[in-house]
Coordinates of C-alpha atoms and ligand atoms in Angstrom, one line a residue:
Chain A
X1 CA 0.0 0.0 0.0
X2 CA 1.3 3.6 -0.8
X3 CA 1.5 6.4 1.5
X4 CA 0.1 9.6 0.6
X5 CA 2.4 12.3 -0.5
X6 CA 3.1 14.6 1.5
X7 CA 2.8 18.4 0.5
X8 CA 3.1 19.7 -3.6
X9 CA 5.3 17.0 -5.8
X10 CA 7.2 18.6 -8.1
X11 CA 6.0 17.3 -12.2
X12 CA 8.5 15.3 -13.7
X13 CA 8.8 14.7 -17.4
X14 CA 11.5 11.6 -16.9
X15 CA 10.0 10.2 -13.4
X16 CA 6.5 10.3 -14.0
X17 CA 5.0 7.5 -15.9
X18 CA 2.6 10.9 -18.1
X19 CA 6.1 12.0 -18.7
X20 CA 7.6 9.0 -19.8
X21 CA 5.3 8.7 -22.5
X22 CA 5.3 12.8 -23.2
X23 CA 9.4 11.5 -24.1
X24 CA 8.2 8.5 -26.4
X25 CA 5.9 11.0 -28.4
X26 CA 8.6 13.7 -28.9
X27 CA 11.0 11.3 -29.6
X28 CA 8.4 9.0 -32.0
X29 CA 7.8 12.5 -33.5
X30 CA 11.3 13.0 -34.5
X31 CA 11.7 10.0 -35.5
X32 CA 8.8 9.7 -37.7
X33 CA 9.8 12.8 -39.4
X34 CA 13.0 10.9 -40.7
X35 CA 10.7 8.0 -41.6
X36 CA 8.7 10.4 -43.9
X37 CA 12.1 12.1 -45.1
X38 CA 14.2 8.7 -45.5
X39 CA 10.7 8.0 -47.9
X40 CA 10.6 10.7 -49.9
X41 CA 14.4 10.6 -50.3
X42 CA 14.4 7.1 -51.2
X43 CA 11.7 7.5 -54.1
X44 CA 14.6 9.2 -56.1
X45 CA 15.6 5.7 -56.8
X46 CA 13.1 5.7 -59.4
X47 CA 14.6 8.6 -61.1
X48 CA 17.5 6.0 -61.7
X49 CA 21.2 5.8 -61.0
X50 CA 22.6 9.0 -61.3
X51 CA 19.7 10.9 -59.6
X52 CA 19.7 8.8 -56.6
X53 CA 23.7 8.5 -56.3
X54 CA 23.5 12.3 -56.3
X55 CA 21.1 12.6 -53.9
X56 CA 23.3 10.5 -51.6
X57 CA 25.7 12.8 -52.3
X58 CA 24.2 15.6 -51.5
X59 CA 23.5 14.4 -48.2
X60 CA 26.9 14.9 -47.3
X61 CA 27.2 17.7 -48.5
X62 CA 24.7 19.7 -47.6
X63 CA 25.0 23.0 -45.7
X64 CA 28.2 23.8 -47.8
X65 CA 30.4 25.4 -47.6
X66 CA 28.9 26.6 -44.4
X67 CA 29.1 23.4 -42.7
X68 CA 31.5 21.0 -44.0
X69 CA 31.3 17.8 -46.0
X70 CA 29.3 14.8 -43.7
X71 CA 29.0 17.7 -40.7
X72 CA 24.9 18.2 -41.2
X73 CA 24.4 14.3 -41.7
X74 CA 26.1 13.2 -38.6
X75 CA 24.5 16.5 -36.8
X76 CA 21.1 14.4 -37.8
X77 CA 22.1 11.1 -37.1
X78 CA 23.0 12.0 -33.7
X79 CA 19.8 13.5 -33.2
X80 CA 17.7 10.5 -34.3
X81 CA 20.5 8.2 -32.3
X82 CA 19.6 10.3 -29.2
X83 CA 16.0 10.2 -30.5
X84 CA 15.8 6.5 -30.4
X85 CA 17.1 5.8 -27.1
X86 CA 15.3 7.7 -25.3
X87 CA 12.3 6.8 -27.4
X88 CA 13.4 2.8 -25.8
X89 CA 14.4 4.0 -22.4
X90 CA 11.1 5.2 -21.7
X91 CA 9.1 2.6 -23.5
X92 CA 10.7 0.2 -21.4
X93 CA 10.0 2.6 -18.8
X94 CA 6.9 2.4 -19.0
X95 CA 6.4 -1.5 -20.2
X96 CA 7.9 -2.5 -16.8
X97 CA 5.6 -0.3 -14.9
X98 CA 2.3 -1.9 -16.9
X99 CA 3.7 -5.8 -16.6
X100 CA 4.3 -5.0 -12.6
X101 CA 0.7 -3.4 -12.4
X102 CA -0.9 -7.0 -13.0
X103 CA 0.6 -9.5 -11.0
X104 CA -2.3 -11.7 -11.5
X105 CA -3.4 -12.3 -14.7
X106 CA -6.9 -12.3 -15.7
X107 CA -8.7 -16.0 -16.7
X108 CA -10.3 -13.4 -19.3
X109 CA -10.6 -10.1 -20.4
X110 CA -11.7 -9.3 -23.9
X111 CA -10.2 -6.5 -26.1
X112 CA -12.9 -4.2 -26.7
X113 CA -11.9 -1.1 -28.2
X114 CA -7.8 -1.6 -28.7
X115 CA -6.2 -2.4 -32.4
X116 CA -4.0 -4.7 -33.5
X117 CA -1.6 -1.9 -34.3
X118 CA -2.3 -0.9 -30.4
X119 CA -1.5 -4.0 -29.1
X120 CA 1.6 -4.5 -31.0
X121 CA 3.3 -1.4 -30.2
X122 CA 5.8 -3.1 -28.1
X123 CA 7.1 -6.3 -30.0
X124 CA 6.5 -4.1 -32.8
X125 CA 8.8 -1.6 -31.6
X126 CA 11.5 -4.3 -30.9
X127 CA 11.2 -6.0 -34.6
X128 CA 11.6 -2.3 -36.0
X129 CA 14.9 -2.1 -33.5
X130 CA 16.4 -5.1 -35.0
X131 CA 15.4 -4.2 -38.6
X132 CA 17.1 -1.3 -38.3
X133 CA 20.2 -2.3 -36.8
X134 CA 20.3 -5.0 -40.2
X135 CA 19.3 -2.1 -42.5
X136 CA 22.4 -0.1 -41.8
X137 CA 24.6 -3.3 -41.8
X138 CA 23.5 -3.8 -45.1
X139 CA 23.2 -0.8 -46.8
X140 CA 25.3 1.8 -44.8
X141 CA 28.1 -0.1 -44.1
X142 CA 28.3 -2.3 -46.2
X143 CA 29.0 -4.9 -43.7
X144 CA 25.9 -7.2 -44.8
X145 CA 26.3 -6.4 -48.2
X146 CA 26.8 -9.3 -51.3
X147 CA 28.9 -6.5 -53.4
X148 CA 28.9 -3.3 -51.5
X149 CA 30.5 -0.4 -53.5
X150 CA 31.1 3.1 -51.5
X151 CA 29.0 6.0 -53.2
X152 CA 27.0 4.1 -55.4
X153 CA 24.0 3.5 -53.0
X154 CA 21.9 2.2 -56.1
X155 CA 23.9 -0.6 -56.9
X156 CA 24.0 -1.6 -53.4
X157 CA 20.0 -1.4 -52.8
X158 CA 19.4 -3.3 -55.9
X159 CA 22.2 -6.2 -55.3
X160 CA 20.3 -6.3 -51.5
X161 CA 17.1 -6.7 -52.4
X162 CA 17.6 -8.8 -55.7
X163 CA 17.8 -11.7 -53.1
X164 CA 14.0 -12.4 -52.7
X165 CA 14.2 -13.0 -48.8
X166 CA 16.1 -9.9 -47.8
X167 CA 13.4 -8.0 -49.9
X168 CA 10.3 -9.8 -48.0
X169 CA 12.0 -9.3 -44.9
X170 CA 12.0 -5.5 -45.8
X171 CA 8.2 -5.5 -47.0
X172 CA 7.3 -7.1 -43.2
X173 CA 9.8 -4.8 -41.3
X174 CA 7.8 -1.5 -43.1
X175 CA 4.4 -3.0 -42.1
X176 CA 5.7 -3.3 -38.7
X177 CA 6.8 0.1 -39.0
X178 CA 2.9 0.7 -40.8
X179 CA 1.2 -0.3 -37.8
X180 CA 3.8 1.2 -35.2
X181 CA 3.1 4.7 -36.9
X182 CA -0.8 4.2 -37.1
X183 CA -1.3 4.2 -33.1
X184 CA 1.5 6.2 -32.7
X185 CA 0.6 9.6 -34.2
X186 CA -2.8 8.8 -33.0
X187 CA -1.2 8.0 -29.5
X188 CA 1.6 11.3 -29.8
X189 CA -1.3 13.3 -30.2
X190 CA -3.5 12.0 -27.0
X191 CA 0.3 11.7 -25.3
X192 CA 0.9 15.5 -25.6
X193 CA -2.3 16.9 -25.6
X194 CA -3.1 17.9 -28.9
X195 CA -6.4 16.0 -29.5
X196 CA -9.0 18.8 -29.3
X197 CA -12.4 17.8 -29.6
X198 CA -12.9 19.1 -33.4
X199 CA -10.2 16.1 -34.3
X200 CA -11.8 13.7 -32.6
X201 CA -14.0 12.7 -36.2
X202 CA -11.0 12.1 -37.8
X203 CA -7.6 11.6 -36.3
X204 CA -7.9 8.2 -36.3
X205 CA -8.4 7.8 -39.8
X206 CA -5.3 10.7 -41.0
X207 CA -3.1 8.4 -39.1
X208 CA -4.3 5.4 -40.7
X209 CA -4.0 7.2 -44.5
X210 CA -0.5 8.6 -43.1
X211 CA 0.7 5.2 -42.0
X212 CA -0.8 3.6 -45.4
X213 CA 0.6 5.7 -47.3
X214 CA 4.3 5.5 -46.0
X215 CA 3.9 1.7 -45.6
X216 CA 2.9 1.3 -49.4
X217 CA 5.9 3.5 -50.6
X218 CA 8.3 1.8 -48.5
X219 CA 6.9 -1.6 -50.3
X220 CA 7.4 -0.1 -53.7
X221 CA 11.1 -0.1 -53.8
X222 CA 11.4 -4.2 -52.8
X223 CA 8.9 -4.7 -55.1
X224 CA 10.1 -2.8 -57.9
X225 CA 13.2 -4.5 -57.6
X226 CA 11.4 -8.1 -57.3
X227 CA 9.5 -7.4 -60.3
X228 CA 13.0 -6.5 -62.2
X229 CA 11.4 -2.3 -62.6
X230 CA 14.5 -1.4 -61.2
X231 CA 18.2 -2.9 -62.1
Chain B
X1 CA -33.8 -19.1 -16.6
X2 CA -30.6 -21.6 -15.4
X3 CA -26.5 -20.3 -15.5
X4 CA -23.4 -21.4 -15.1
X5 CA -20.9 -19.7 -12.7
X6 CA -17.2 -20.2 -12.2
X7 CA -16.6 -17.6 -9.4
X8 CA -13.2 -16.8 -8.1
X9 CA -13.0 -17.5 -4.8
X10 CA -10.1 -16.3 -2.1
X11 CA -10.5 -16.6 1.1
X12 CA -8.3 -13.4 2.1
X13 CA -5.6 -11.3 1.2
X14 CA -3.0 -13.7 0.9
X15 CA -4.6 -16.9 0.3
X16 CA -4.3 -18.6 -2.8
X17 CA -7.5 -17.9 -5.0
X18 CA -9.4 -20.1 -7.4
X19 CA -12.2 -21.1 -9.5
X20 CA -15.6 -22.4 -8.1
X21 CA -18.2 -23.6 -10.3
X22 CA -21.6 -23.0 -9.3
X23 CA -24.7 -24.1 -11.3
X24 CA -27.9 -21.8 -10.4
X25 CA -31.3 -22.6 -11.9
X26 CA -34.8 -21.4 -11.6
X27 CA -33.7 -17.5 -11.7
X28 CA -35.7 -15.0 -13.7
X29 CA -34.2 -13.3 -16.4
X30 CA -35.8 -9.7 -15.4
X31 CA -33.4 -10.3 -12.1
X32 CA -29.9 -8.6 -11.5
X33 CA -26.6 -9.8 -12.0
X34 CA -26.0 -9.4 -8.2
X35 CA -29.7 -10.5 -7.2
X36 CA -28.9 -13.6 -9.1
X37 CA -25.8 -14.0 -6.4
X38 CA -27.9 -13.0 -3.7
X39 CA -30.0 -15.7 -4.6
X40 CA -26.9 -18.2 -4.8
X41 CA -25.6 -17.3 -1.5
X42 CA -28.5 -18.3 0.5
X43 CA -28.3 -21.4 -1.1
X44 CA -24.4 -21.3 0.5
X45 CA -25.9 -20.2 3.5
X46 CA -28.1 -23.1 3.4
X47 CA -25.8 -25.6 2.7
X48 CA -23.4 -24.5 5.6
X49 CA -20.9 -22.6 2.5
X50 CA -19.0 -19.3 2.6
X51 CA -21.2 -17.0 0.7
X52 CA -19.1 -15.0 -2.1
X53 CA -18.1 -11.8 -1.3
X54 CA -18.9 -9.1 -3.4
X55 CA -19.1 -5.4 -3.2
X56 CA -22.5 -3.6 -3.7
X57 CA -24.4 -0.6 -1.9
X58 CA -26.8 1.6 -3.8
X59 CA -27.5 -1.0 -6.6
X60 CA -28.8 1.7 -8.8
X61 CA -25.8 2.5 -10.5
X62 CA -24.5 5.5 -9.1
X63 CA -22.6 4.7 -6.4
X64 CA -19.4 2.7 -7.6
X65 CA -19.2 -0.3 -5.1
X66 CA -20.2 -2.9 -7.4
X67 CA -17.7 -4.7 -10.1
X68 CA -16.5 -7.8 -11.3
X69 CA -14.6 -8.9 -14.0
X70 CA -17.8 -11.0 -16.2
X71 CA -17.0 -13.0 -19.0
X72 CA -13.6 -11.1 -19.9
X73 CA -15.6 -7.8 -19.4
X74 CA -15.4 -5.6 -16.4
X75 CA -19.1 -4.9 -15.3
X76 CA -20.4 -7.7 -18.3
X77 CA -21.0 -7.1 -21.5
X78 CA -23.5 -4.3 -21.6
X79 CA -21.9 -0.8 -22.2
X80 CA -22.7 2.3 -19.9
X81 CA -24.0 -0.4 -17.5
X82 CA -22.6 -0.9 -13.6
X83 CA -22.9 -4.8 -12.9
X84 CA -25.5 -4.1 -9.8
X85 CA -27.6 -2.6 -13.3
X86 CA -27.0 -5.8 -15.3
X87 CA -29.6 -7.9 -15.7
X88 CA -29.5 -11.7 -16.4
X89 CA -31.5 -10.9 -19.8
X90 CA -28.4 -9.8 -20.9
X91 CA -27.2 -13.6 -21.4
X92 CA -29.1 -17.0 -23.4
X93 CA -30.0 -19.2 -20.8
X94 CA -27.5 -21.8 -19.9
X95 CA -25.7 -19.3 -20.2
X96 CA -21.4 -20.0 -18.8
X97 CA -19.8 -17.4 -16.9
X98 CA -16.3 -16.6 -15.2
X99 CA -17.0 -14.0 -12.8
X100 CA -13.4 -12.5 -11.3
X101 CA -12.3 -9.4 -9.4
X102 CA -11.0 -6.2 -10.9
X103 CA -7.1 -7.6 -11.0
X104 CA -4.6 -4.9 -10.3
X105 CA -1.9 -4.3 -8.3
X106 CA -2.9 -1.4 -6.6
X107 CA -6.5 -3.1 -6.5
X108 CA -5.4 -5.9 -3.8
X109 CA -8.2 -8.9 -3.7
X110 CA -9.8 -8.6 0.3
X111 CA -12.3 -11.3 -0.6
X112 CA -13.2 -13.4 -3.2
X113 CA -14.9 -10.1 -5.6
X114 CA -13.9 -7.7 -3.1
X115 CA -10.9 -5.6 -4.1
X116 CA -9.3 -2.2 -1.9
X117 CA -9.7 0.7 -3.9
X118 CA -8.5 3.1 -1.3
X119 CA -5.9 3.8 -3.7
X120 CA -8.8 6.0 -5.3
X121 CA -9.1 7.6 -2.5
X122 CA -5.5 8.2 -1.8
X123 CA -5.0 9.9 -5.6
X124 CA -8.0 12.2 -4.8
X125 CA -7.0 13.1 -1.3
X126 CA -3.5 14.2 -2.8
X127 CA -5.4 16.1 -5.6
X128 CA -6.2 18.5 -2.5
X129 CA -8.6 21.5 -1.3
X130 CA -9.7 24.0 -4.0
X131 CA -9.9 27.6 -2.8
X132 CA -13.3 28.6 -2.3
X133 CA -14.7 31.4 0.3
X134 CA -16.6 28.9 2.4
X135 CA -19.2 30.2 4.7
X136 CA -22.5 32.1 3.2
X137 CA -23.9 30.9 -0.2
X138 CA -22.2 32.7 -2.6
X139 CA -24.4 34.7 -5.0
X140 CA -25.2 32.2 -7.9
X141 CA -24.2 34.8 -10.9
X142 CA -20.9 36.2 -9.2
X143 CA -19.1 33.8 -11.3
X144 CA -20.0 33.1 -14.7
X145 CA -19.1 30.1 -15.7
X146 CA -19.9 29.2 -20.0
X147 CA -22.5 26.3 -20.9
X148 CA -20.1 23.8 -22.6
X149 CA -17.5 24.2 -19.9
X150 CA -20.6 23.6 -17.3
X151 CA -21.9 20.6 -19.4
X152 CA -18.3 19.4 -19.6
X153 CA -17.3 19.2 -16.1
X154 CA -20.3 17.2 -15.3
X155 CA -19.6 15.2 -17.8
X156 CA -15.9 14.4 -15.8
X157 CA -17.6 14.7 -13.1
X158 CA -20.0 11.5 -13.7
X159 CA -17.4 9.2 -12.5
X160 CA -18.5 7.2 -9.7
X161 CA -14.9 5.9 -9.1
X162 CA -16.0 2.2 -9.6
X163 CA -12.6 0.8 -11.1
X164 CA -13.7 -0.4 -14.5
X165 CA -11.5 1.4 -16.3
X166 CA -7.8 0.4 -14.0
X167 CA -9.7 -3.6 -14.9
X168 CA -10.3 -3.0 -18.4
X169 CA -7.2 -1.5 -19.1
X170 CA -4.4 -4.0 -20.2
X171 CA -1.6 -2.1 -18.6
X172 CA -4.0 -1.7 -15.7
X173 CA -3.5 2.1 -15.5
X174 CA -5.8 4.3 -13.5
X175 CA -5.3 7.6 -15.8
X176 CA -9.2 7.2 -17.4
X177 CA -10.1 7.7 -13.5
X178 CA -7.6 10.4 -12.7
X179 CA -8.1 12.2 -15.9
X180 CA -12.1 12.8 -15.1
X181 CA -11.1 13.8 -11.5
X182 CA -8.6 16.4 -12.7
X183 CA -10.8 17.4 -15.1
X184 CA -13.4 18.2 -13.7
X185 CA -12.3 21.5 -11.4
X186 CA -9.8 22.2 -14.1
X187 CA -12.6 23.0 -16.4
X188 CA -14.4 25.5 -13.9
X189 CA -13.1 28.8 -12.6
X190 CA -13.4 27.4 -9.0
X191 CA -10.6 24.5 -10.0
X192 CA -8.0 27.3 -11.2
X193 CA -5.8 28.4 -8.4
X194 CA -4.6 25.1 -7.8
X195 CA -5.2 23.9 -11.1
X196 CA -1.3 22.8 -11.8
X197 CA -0.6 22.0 -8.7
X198 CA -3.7 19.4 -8.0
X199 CA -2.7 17.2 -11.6
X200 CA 1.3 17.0 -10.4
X201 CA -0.1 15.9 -7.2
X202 CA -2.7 13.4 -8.4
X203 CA -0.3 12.3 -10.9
X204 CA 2.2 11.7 -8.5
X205 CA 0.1 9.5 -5.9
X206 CA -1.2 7.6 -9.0
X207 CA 2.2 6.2 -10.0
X208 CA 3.2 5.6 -6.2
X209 CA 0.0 3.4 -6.0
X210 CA 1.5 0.9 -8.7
X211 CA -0.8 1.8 -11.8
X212 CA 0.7 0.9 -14.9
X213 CA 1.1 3.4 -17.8
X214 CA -1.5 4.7 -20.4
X215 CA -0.9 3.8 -24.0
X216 CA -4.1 4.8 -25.3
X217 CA -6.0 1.4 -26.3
X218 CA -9.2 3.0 -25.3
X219 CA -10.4 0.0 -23.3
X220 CA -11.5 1.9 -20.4
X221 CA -14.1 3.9 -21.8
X222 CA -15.5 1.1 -23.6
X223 CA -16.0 -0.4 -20.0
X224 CA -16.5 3.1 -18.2
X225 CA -20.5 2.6 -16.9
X226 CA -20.3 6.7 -17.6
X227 CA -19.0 6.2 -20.6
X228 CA -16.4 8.6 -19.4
X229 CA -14.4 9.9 -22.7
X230 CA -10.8 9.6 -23.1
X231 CA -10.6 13.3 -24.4
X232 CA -10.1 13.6 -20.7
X233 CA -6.9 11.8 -21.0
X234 CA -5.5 14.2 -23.3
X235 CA -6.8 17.3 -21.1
X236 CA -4.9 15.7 -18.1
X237 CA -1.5 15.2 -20.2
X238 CA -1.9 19.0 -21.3
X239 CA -2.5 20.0 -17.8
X240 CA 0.5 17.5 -16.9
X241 CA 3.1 19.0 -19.8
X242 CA 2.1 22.8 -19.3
X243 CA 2.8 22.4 -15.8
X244 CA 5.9 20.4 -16.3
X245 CA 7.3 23.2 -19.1
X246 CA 6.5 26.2 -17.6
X247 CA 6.5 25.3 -13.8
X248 CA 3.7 24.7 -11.6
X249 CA 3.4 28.1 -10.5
X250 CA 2.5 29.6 -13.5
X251 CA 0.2 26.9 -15.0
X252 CA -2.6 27.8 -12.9
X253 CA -3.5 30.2 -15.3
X254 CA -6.0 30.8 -18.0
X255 CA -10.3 29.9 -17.6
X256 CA -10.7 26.1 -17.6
X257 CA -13.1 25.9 -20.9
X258 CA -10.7 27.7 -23.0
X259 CA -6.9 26.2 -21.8
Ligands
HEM301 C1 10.8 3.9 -36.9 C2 11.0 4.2 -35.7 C3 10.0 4.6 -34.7 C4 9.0 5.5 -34.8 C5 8.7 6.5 -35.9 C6 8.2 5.5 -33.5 C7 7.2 6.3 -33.2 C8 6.4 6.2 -32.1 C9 5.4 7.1 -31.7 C10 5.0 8.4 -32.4 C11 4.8 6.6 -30.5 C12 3.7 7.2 -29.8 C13 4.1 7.8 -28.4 C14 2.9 8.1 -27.6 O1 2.1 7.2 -27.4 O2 2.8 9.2 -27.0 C15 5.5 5.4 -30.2 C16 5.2 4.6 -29.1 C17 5.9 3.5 -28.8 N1 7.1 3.0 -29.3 FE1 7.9 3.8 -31.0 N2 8.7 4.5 -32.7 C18 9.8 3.9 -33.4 C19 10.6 2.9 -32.9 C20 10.4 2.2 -31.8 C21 11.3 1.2 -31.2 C22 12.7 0.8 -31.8 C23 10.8 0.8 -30.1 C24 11.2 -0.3 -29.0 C25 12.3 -1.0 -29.1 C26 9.5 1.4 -29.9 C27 8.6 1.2 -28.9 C28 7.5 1.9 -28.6 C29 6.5 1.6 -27.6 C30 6.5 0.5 -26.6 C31 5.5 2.6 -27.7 C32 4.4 2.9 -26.7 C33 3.2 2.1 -27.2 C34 1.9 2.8 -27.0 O3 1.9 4.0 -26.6 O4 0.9 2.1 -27.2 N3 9.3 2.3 -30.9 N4 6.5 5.2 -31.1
SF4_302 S1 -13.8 6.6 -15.1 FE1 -15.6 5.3 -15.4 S2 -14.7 3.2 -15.1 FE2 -13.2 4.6 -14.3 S3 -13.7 4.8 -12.1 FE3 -14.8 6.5 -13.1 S4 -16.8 5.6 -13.6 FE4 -15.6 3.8 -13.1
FES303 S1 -24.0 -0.9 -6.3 FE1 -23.9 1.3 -6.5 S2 -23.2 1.4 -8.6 FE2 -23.6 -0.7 -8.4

């Protein structure tokens, strides 16, 4: 049993369990901003080769000559690094705290309202870890690669996902990542406060569209490469 | 009509619990869910049996003693509905239930159906006093306060504090509860002075009881017998941040319809 607290407590953004979330929703925030940007960056492949070489090119040097070649990109890798691990801390922050608040489970109790995308927010978000520590194996380092060749990022997507499993692998990792964003932004937005009553009608559904429309241009670049579209 | 019970019996705090079935016939369908257990534990009584413990008081659904976990659904299956409301019309005849306590930590079991919610009371006791000028009736126009805010607050404040929501939930968190409760003095001019300082306290005794953490499934207002909204929720987490961001002592201010 708890004691009562004595006197004002103090509001805590990395104690309290409200907080903890308010740091997943930032931090899922930031992160799916690069998830919309990695998208939109990675359609160039369609523009072929040289487009999407240059594109990785220009990645690193962007901000010139201000900044200088590679600065910017690891200034934003560092961010979304930061991003993600405090984006894990506090989701197992908060995990623990849940799995502790039921020691006994029920016989039943039947899902009522919940999604699937709801309820798989936290193996989902552990697939989407591991994906991602793969994905940069593979195609930013090289390390994973069957013929990886510095600079010429096309080549290197296409010999990747040429091999059918790697591909299919992709395709579920970006569902995973479909379903995570779905009750996310919904679940940001509730997190931080945002959902007014006017959005009530239809935030549920923007997230969905959102999350089906980044989900089905993620799956376009596997599949284009599967069906032999891009070589 | 005739039903099936499995009933989750535990003779105290730390005694091991199970299931007991029960088979009940010749009960009317127009009776209650806990009439229907009234009428099965004086046929406990009779046979020299512990009757099952259950919590109830008003039985008109306003109170918030009754509960139990029915059939996977916290107060049965009929929405807006407290189980002492419930009645056996709700189920086919032969019908076979598993009837179990609200399960939560901070929700220990007392008695078979019989959980301590004085964790409730605890997270409202540390939301604290508002300030008020007690004494004389104040004149009823001195503070104006606008029709949706009004109609809003009551809405809040329809919570009865029954525990559906901390059962329903699959993390077991309390914030559906909290949220109304914070909710609904933040929304009238009365609840502003200590407007920050009442969510960072209720907040606060809410995780010390052991609730687990919101992640917005929705499953408590689906069980809410108020049909308490989780829009709530989101007012409590704005209250929460802008307290957090700016400090306490500045967040009190603003009129509670429009922040
Ligand atoms: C592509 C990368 C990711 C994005 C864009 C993302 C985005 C988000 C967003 C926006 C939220 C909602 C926060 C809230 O409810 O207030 C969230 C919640 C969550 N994330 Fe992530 N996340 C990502 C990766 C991960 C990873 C790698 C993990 C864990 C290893 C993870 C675990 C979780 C968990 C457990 C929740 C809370 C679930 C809930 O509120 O129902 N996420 N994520
Ligand atoms: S919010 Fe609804 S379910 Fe929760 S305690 Fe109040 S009345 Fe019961
Ligand atoms: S006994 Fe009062 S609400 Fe059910």
């Amino acid at each position: 049993m708890a004691t009562l607290s004595a006197g004002t407590t103090r509001p805590s953004l990395t104690r309290s369990l409200v907080g903890k979330k308010v740091v997943m929703a930032v931090t899922g925030g930031i992160l799916f901003l690069f998830v919309v940007g990695h998208l939109l960056g990675n359609l160039k492949v369609f523009q072929g080769p040289e487009h999407f070489n240059a594109y990785a090119e220009g990645l690193r040097t962007v901000g010139a000559p201000f900044f200088g070649r590679g600065w910017v990109l690891w200034i934003v890798r560092s961010v979304l690094l930061a991003s993600l691990f405090a984006h894990i801390w506090a989701a197992v922050g908060v995990t623990r705290a849940s799995w502790r608040a039921r020691p006994v489970a029920y016989h039943r109790l039947d899902p009522v309202e919940t999604t699937y995308a709801a309820r798989t927010m936290r193996w989902g978000g552990v697939i989407i870890f591991v994906y991602v520590v793969y994905h940069l194996l593979d195609l930013t380092f090289g390390r994973l690669n069957p013929s990886f060749v510095p600079g010429d990022v096309y080549h290197n997507l296409v010999a990747s996902f040429q091999r059918w499993p790697v591909s299919v692998a992709y395709i579920a990792a970006v569902v995973v990542v479909g379903l995570h964003c779905y009750h996310g932004l919904w679940s940001a937005l509730q997190t931080l406060g945002l959902n007014r009553p006017p959005t009530v009608a239809w935030r549920r559904r923007v997230a969905g569209g959102i999350a089906a429309a980044i989900t089905a241009g993620y799956i376009a670049i596997p599949a284009a490469v599967l069906g032999g579209v891009l070589r | 009509m005739r039903v099936t019970l499995h009933v989750w019996r535990q003779a105290g705090p730390v005694a091991l619990g199970k299931f007991v079935r029960y088979d009940v016939s010749d009960v009317s369908a127009d009776m209650s869910f806990l009439e229907m257990l009234d009428v099965l534990n004086q046929q406990l009584i009779g046979r020299r049996e512990e009757p099952i413990a259950f919590d109830h008081d008003c039985r008109e659904g306003i109170c918030g003693a009754c509960g139990m976990v029915i059939n996977g659904r916290p107060h049965g299956p009929q929405r807006a509905t407290t189980t002492c409301q419930l009645h056996l019309r709700s189920f086919p005849d032969g019908a076979e239930l598993w009837i179990e306590p609200w399960r939560a930590r901070a929700f220990p079991v007392l008695k078979d159906l019989v959980v301590d919610r004085s964790a409730f009371d605890r997270v409202i006791q540390a939301g604290g006093f508002i300030s008020v000028r007690t004494g004389s009736a104040p004149e009823a126009n001195s503070v104006a306060v606008a029709k949706q805010d009004a109609d809003l607050a009551m809405d809040a404040a329809a919570c009865i504090g029954c525990g559906a929501c901390v059962a329903a939930c699959p993390n077991a968190s309390a914030l559906l509860f909290v949220a109304a409760k914070v909710s609904h003095l933040g929304l009238l001019p009365q609840g502003q002075p200590e407007r920050a300082s009442r969510v960072v306290n209720m907040v606060t005794q809410m995780d010390a009881e052991g609730f687990g953490a919101c992640t917005n499934h929705g499953e408590c207002m689906a069980a809410c017998p108020k049909e308490i909204s989780i829009d709530f929720i989101a007012r409590l987490n704005r209250d929460y941040v802008k307290a957090a961001v700016r400090g306490k002592a500045h967040a009190a201010q603003g009129n509670g319809g429009a922040a």
